[in-house]
Coordinates of C-alpha atoms and ligand atoms in Angstrom, one line a residue:
X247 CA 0.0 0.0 0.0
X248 CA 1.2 3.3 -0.9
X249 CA 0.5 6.6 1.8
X250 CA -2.3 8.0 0.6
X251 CA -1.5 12.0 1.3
X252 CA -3.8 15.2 1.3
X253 CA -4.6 18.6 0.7
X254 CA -3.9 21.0 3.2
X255 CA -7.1 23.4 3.2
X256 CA -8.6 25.8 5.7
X257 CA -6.2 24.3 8.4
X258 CA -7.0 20.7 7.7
X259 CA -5.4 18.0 5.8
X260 CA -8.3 16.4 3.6
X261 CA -9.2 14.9 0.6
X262 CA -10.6 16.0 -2.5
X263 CA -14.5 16.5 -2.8
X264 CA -13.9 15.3 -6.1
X265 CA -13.3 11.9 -4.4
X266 CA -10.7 10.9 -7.0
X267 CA -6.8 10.4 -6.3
X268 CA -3.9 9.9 -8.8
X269 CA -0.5 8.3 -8.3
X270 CA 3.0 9.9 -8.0
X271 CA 5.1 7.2 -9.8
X272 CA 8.8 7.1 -9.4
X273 CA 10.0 8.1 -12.7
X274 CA 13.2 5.2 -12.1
X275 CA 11.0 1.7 -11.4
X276 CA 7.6 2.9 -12.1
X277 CA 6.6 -0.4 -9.7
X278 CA 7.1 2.2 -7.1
X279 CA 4.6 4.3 -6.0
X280 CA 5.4 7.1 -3.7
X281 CA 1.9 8.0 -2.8
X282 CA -1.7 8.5 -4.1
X283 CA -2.6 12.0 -4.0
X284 CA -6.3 13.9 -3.8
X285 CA -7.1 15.7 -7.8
X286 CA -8.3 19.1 -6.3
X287 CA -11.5 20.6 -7.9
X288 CA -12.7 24.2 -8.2
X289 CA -14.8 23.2 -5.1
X290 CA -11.4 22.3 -3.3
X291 CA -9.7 25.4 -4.6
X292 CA -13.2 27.8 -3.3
X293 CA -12.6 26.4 0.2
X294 CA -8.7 27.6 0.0
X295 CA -9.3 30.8 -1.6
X296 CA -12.3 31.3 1.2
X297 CA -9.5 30.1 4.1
X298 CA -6.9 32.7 2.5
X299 CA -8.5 35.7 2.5
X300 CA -9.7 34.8 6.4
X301 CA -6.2 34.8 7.2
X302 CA -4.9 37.7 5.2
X303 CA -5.8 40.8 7.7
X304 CA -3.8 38.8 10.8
X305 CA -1.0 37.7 8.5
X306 CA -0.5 41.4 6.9
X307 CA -0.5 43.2 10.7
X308 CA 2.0 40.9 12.2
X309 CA 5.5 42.6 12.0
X310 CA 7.1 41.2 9.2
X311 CA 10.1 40.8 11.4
X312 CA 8.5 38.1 13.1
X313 CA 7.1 36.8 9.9
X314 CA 10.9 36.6 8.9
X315 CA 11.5 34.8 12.4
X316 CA 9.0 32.1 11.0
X317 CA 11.0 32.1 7.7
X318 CA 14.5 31.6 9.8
X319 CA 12.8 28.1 11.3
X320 CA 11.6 27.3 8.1
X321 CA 15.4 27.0 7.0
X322 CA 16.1 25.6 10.3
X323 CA 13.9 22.6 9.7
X324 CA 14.8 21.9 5.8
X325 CA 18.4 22.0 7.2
X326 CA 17.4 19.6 9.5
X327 CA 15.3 17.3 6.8
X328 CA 17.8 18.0 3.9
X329 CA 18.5 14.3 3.5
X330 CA 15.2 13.1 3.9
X331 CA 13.7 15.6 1.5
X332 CA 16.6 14.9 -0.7
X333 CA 15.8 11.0 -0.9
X334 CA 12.0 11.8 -1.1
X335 CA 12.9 13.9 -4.1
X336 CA 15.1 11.6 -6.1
X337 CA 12.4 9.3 -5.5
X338 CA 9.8 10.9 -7.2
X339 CA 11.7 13.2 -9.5
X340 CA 13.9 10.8 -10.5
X341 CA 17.5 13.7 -10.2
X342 CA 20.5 12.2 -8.3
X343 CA 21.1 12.6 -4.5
X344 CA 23.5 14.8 -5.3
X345 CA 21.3 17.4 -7.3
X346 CA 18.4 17.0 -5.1
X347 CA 20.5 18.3 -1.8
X348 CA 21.0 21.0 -4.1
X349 CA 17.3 21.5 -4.4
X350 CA 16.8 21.7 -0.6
X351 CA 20.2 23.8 -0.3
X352 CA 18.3 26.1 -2.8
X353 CA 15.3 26.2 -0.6
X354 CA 17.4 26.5 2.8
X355 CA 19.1 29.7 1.3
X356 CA 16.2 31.1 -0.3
X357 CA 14.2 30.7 3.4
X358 CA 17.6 32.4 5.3
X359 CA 18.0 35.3 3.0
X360 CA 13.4 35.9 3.1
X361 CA 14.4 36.1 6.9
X362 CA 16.8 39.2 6.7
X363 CA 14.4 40.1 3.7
X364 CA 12.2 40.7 6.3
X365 CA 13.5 43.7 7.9
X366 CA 14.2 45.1 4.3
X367 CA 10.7 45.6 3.0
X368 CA 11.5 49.2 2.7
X369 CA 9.6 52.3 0.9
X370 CA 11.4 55.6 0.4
X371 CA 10.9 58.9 1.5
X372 CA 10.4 62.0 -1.2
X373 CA 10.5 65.6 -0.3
X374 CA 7.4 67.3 -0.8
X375 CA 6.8 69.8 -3.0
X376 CA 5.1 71.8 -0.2
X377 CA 6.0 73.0 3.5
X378 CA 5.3 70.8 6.6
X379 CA 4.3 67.9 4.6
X380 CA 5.6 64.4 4.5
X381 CA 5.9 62.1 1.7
X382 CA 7.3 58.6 1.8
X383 CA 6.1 55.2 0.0
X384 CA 5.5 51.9 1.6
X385 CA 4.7 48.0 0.8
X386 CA 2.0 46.5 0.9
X387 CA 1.3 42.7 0.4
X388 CA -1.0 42.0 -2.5
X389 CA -3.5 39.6 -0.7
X390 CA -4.5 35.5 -2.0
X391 CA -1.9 34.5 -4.3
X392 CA -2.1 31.6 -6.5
X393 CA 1.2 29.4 -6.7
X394 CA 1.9 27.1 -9.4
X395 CA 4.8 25.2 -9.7
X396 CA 6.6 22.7 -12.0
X397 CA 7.9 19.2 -11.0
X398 CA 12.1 19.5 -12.1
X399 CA 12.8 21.4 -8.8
X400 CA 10.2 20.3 -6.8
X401 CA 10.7 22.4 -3.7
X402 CA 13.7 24.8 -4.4
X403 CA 11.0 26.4 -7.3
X404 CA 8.2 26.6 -4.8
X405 CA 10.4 28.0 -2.3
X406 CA 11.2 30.7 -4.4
X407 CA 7.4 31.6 -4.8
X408 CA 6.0 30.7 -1.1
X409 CA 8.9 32.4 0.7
X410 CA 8.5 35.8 -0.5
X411 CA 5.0 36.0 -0.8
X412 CA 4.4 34.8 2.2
X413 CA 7.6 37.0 3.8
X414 CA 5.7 39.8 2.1
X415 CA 2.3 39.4 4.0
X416 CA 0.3 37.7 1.4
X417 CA -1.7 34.3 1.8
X418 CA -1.1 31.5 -0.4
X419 CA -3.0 28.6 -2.5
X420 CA -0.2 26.5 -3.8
X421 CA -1.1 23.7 -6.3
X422 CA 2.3 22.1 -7.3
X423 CA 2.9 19.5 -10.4
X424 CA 1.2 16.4 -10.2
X425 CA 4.6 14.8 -10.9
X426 CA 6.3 16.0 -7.8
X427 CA 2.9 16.7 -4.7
X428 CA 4.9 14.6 -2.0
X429 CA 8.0 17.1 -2.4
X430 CA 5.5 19.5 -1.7
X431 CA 3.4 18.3 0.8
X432 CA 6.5 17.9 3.4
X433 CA 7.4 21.3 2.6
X434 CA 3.7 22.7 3.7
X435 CA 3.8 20.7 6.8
X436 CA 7.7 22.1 7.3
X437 CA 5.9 25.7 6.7
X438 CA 3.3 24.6 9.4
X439 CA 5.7 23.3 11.5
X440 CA 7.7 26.6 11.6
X441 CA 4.8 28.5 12.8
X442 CA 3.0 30.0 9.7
X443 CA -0.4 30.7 10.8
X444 CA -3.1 27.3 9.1
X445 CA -5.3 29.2 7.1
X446 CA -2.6 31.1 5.7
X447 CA -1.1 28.2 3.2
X448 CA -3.4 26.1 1.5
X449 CA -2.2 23.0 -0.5
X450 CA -4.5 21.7 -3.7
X451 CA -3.2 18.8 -5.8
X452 CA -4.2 18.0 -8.9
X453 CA -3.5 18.6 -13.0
X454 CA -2.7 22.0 -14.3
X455 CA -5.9 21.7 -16.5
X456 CA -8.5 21.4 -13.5
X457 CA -7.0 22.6 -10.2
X458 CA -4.5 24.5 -11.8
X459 CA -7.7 26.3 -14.0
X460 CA -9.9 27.1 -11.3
X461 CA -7.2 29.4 -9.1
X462 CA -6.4 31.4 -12.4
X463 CA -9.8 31.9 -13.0
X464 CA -11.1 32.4 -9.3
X465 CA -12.0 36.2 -8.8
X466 CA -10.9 36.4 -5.2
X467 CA -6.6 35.4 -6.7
X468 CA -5.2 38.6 -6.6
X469 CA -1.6 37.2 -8.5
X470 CA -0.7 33.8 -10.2
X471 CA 2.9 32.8 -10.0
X472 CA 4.1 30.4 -12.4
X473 CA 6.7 28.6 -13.9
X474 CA 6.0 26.4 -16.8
X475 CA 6.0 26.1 -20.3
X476 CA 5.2 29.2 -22.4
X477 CA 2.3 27.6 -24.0
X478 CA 0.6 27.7 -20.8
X479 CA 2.2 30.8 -19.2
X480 CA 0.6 32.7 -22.3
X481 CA -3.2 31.3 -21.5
X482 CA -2.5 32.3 -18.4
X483 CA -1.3 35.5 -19.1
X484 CA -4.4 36.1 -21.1
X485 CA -6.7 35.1 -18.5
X486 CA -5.6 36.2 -14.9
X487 CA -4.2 39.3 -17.2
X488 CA -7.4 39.9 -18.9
X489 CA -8.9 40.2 -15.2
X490 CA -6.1 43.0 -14.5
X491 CA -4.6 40.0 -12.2
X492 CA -0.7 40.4 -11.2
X493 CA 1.3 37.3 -13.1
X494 CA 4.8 36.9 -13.1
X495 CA 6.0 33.9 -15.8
X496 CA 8.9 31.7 -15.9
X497 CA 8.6 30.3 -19.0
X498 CA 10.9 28.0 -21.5
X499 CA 14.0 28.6 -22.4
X500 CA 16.8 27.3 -25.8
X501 CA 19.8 28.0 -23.9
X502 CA 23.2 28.2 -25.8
X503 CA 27.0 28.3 -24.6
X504 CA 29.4 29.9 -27.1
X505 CA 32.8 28.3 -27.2
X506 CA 35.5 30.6 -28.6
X507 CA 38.7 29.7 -30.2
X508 CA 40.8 30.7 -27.2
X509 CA 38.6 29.3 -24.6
X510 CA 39.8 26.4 -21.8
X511 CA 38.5 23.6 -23.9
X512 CA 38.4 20.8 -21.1
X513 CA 36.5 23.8 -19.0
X514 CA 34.0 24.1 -21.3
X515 CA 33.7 20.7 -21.8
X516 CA 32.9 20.0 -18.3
X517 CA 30.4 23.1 -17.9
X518 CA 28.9 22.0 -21.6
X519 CA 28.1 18.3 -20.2
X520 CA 27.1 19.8 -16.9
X521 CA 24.8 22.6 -18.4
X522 CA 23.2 19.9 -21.2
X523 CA 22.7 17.0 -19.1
X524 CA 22.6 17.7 -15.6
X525 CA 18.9 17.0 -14.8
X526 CA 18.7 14.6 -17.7
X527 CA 18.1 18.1 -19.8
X528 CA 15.4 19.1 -17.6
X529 CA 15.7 22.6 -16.4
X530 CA 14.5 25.9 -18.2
X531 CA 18.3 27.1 -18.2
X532 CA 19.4 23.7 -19.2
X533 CA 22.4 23.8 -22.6
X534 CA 20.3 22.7 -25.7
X535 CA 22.2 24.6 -27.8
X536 CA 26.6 25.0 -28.3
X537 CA 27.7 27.4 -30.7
X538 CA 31.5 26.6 -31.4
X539 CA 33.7 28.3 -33.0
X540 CA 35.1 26.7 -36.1
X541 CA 39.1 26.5 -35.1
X542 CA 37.7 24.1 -32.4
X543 CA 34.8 22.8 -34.0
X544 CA 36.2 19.3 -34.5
X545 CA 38.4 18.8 -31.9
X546 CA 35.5 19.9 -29.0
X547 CA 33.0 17.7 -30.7
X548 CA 35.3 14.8 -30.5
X549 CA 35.7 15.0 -27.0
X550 CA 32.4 15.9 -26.7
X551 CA 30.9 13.0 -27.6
X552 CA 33.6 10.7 -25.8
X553 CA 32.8 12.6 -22.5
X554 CA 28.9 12.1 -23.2
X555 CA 29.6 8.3 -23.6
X556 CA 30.6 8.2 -20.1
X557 CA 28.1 9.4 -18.7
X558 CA 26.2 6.6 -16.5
X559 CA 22.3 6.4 -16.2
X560 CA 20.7 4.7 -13.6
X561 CA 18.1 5.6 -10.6
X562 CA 19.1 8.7 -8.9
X563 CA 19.4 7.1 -5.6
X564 CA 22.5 5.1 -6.8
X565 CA 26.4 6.2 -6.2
X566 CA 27.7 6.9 -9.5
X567 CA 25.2 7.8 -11.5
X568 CA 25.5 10.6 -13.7
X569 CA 21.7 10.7 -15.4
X570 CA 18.8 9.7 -13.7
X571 CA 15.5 9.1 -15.8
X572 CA 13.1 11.9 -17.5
X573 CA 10.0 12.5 -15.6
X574 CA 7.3 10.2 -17.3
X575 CA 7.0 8.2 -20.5
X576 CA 5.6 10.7 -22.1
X577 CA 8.0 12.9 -22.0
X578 CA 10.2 10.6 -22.9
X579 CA 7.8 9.5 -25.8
X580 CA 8.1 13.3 -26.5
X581 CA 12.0 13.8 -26.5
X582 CA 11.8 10.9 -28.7
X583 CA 9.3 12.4 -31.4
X584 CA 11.7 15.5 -31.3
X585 CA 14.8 13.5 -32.0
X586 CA 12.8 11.5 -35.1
X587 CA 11.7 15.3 -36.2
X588 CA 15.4 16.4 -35.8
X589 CA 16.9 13.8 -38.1
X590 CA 14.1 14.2 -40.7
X591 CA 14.8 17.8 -40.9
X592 CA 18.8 17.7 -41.6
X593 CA 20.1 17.5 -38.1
X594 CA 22.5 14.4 -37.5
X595 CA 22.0 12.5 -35.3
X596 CA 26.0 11.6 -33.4
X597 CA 25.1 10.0 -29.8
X598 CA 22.5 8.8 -28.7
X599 CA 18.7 9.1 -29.9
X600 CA 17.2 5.9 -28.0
X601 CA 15.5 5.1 -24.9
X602 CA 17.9 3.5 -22.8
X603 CA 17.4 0.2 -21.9
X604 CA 19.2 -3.2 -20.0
X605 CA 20.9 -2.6 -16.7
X606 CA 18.1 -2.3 -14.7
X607 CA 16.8 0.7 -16.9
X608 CA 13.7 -1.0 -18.6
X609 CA 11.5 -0.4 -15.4
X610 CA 12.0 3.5 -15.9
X611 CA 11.8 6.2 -18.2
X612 CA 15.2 6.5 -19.6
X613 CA 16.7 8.0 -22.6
X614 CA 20.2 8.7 -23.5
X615 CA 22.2 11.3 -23.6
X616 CA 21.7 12.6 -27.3
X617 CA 24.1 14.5 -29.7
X618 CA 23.0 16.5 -32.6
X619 CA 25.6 18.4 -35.0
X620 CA 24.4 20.5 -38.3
X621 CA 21.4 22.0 -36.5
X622 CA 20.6 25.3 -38.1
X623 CA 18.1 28.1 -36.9
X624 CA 14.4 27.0 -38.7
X625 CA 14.6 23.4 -37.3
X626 CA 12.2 22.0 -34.9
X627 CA 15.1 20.9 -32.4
X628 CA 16.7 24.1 -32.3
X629 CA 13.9 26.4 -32.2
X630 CA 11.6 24.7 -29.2
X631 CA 11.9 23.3 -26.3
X632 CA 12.6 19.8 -25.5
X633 CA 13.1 20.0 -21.9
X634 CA 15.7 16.8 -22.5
X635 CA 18.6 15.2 -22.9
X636 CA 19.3 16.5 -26.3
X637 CA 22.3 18.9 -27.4
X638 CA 22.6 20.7 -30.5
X639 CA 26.4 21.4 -32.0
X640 CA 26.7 24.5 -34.1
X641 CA 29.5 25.9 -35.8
X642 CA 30.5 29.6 -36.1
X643 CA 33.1 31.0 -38.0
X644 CA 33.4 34.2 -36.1
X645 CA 32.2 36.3 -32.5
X646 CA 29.3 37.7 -34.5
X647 CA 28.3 35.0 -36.3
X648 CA 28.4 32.9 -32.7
X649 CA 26.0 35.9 -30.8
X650 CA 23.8 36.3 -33.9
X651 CA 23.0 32.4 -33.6
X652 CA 22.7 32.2 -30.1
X653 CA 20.2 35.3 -30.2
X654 CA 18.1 33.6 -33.1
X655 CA 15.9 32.3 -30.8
X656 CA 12.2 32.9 -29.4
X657 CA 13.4 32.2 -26.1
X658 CA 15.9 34.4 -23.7
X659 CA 16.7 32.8 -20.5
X660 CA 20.4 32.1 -19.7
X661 CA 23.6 31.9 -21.9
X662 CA 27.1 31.3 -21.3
X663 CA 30.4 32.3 -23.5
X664 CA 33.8 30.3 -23.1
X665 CA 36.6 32.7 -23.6
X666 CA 39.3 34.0 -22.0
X667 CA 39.4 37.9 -24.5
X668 CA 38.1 40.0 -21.7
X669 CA 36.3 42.0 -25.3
X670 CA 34.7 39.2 -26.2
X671 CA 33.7 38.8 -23.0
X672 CA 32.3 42.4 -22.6
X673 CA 31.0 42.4 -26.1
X674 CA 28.9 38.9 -25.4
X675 CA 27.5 40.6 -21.6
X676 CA 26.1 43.6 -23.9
X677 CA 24.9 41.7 -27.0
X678 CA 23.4 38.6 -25.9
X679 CA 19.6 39.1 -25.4
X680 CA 18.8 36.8 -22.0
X681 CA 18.1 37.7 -18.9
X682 CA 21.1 35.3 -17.6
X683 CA 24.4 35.5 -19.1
X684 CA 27.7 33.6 -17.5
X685 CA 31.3 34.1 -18.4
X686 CA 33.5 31.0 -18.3
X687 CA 30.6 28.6 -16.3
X688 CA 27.6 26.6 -17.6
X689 CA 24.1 28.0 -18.3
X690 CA 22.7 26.6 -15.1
X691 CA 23.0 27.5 -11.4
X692 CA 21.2 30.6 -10.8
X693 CA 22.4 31.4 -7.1
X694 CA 19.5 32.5 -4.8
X695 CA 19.9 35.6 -3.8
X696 CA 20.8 36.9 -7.6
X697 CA 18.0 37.7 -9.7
X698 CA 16.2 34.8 -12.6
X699 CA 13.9 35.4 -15.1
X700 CA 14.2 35.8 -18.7
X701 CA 13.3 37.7 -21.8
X702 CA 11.0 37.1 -25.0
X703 CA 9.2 33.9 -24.6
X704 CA 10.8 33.0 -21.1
X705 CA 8.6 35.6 -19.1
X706 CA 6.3 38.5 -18.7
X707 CA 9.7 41.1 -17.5
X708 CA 8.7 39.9 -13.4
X709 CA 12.3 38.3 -11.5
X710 CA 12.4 35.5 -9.3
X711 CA 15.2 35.3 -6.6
X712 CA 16.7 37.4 -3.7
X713 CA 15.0 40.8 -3.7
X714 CA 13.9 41.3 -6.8
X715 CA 11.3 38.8 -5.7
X716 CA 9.6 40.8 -3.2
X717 CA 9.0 43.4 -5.9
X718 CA 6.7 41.0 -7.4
X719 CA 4.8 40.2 -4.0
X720 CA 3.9 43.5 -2.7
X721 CA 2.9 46.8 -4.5
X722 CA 3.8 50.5 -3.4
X723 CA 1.9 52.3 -1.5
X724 CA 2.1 56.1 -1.9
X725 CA 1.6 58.1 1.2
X726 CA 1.4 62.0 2.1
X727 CA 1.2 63.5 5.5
X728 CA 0.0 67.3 5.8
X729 CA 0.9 68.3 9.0
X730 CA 0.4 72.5 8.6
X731 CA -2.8 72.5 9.5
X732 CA -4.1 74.3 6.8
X733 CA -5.7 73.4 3.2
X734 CA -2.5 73.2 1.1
X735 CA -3.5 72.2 -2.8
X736 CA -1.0 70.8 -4.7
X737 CA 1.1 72.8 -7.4
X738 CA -0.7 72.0 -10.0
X739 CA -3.8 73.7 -8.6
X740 CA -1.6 76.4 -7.5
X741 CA 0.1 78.0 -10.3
Ligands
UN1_859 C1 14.4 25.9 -13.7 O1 14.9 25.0 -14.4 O2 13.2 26.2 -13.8 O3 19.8 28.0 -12.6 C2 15.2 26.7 -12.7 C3 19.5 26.8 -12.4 C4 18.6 26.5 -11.2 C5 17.2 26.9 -11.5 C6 16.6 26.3 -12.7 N1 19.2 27.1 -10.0 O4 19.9 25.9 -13.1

């Protein structure tokens, strides 16, 4: 028997009144069932939305120093659970160990830096434009917010979302992918734990289409943040948006590292395997794209592909294993179709291209690591997202020829140039046109505290991550104190 969790609503775990459950499968054996999990309906989300705004007017009076305290044993306990959340994680997600203690590290930070946030939530003061008055902005949370949240960091994403909106005085419904609800569910109770007030966090599981549906559409969400694909992040865009709803979007992303001809080779090999196929290909800022330059083109793909070939796939839990699996069989049935469209358009096809199988792979979704080389803007594989396994090799035969294909995208999340000409480096920081660009490291591993979002198709212009995050949560407040006693118009009505 599998647990069988539950939602958390209006300070009570319980199941759906929709009276069905799914299953979280382990993505590694899918014989293993983490748990069975309640599908939310709009009747579910009502009741959370109903609990949220009860909760809202305590929440936004207490001192957000002590709602920072809260954050602080938030940390505390993940700290404490690292390796049990870890485990958990791997388990359903499928990553290795040693990525999903990255996960939870990501969370831990992100809870100790909403903690000094805390005292930080500051306003300005502006002289006035007339004697003995005061002028000076302030804060102010938003109210219910509606969290939605993808299954390849299945807490470190959430915790980026939950932390400062909550930090900021808002309540929260939180529905996070069906994939990855047990992740999620020990982070609520951790939140609970911790001391944030019942009715304040509400937890609904269930698919995006359904649960996911009924908070964008529910009239008493004051802001959706998501993260997603940009085929969803633009319906909800046009509905929450359509009801003048705050949404912030972190969308796709076709993330390419340049490699110049004086570049450390064997370090941009390492970041290059790291950034394409760390997380099996599954992050938004994951390398699907590397744009060589042609004095090196040969001798990096060589090595390229000998590196890739060592790479060992197995179940995340194991020591030694490089790949774990993709998230479901159909994704993997997905990647695949991509790969099939990628040969039939021109691309070659150099490594890979198969599910993997034997070794104790057949019970899980596996596919290998996949090389493509004479991918050219146009094609299917280099224009969307495959959210994979799957690296395209380009050539360039100069600087500009390397940023013009890098920037020939719909997509503008991260980006990364090898090179070691501090002008090239400089050039590529101004011209590249992503909201992340690295120098000399891979196109993953957004720290915390920095800001992440991206441009074009990755987002709607909002930032996740360290402060820029609380800018999203909370809206200014402008305020003007009069204290001369008499009626003093403004200057406009003056002159
Ligand atoms: C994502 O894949 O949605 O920068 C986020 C990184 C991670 C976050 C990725 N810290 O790779």
């Amino acid at each position: 028997m599998s647990k069988a969790y539950m939602n958390y609503i209006a300070g009570e775990w319980c199941d759906s009144e929709s009276g069905k459950r799914f299953d979280d499968i382990n993505p590694a054996d899918h014989g293993d069932v983490v748990g069975s999990f309640p599908q939310g309906n709009v009747q579910d989300v009502d009741r959370a939305v109903a609990a949220a705004q009860e909760a809202f007017d305590d929440w936004r009076l207490m001192p957000a120093l002590t709602r920072g305290e809260i954050m602080k044993r938030v940390g505390d306990i993940l700290l404490a659970r690292k390796e049990e959340l870890a485990r958990l994680q791997t388990r359903e997600m499928g990553k290795v160990l040693v990525e999903t203690r990255g996960d939870v590290q990501e969370g831990i930070d992100t809870a100790y830096f909403a903690f000094g946030q805390a005292s930080r939530l500051t306003g300005q003061t502006i002289p006035s434009e007339l004697p003995n008055k005061f002028n000076m902005t302030t804060r102010i949370p938003l109210g219910v917010v509606g969290i939605i949240t993808p299954w390849n960091f299945p807490l470190a994403i959430p915790t980026w979302k939950l932390f400062p909106a909550l930090t900021s005085g808002n309540t929260v419904v939180f529905k996070p992918a069906s994939d990855t609800p047990a992740t999620a569910t020990l982070l609520v109770e951790v939140l609970l734990e911790a001391g944030i007030p019942p009715l304040a966090i509400n937890l609904v599981h269930g698919p995006g289409a359904e649960t996911g549906k009924a908070i964008v559409d529910h009239p008493h969400i004051d802001a959706i943040s998501f993260t997603g694909s940009s085929a969803v992040g633009k319906v909800i865009n046009a509905t929450a948006g359509g009801e003048l709803k705050r949404v912030s979007l972190e969308l796709g992303g076709k993330n390419a590292a340049i490699i110049m001809d004086d570049a450390d080779l064997d370090l941009a090999l390492e970041g290059v395997l790291w950034g394409a196929f760390g997380t099996t290909g599954q992050r938004c800022t994951a390398t699907s794209r590397v744009i060589v330059h042609e004095q090196v083109y040969d001798d990096f793909l060589e090595r390229l592909i000998e590196a890739t070939k060592q790479l060992r796939l197995g179940s995340g839990l194991d020591d030694g294993v490089d790949l774990g699996p993709v998230i479901n069989d159909a994704a993997r049935d997905r990647i695949h179709q991509y790969v099939q469209t990628g040969s039939q358009e021109g691309g070659k096809l150099v490594l890979g291209g198969r599910f993997a199988q034997g070794d104790g792979l057949d019970s899980g979704s596996f596919y290998e690591p996949t090389i493509f080389t004479d991918v050219l803007p146009g094609m299917t594989i280099h224009d969307e997202e495959i959210f994979g396994p799957v690296l395209a090799v380009m050539k360039a035969t100069s600087f500009t020829e390397a940023i013009e294909l890098l920037n020939a995208t719909d997509y503008g999340l991260s980006s990364s140039i090898y090179t070691n000409d501090v002008q090239a480096a400089f050039r590529a920081m101004r011209d590249i046109h992503t909201g992340i660009t690295y120098v000399n490291g891979p196109t993953i591993g957004a720290e915390a505290h920095m800001p992440f979002g991206g441009v074009k198709n990755t987002g709607n212009g909002h930032r996740e991550g360290g402060a820029a995050a609380y800018e999203f949560f909370s809206e200014v407040k402008t305020l003007y104190v009069d204290y001369s006693g008499t009626l003093q118009r403004a200057q406009i009505d003056n002159r």
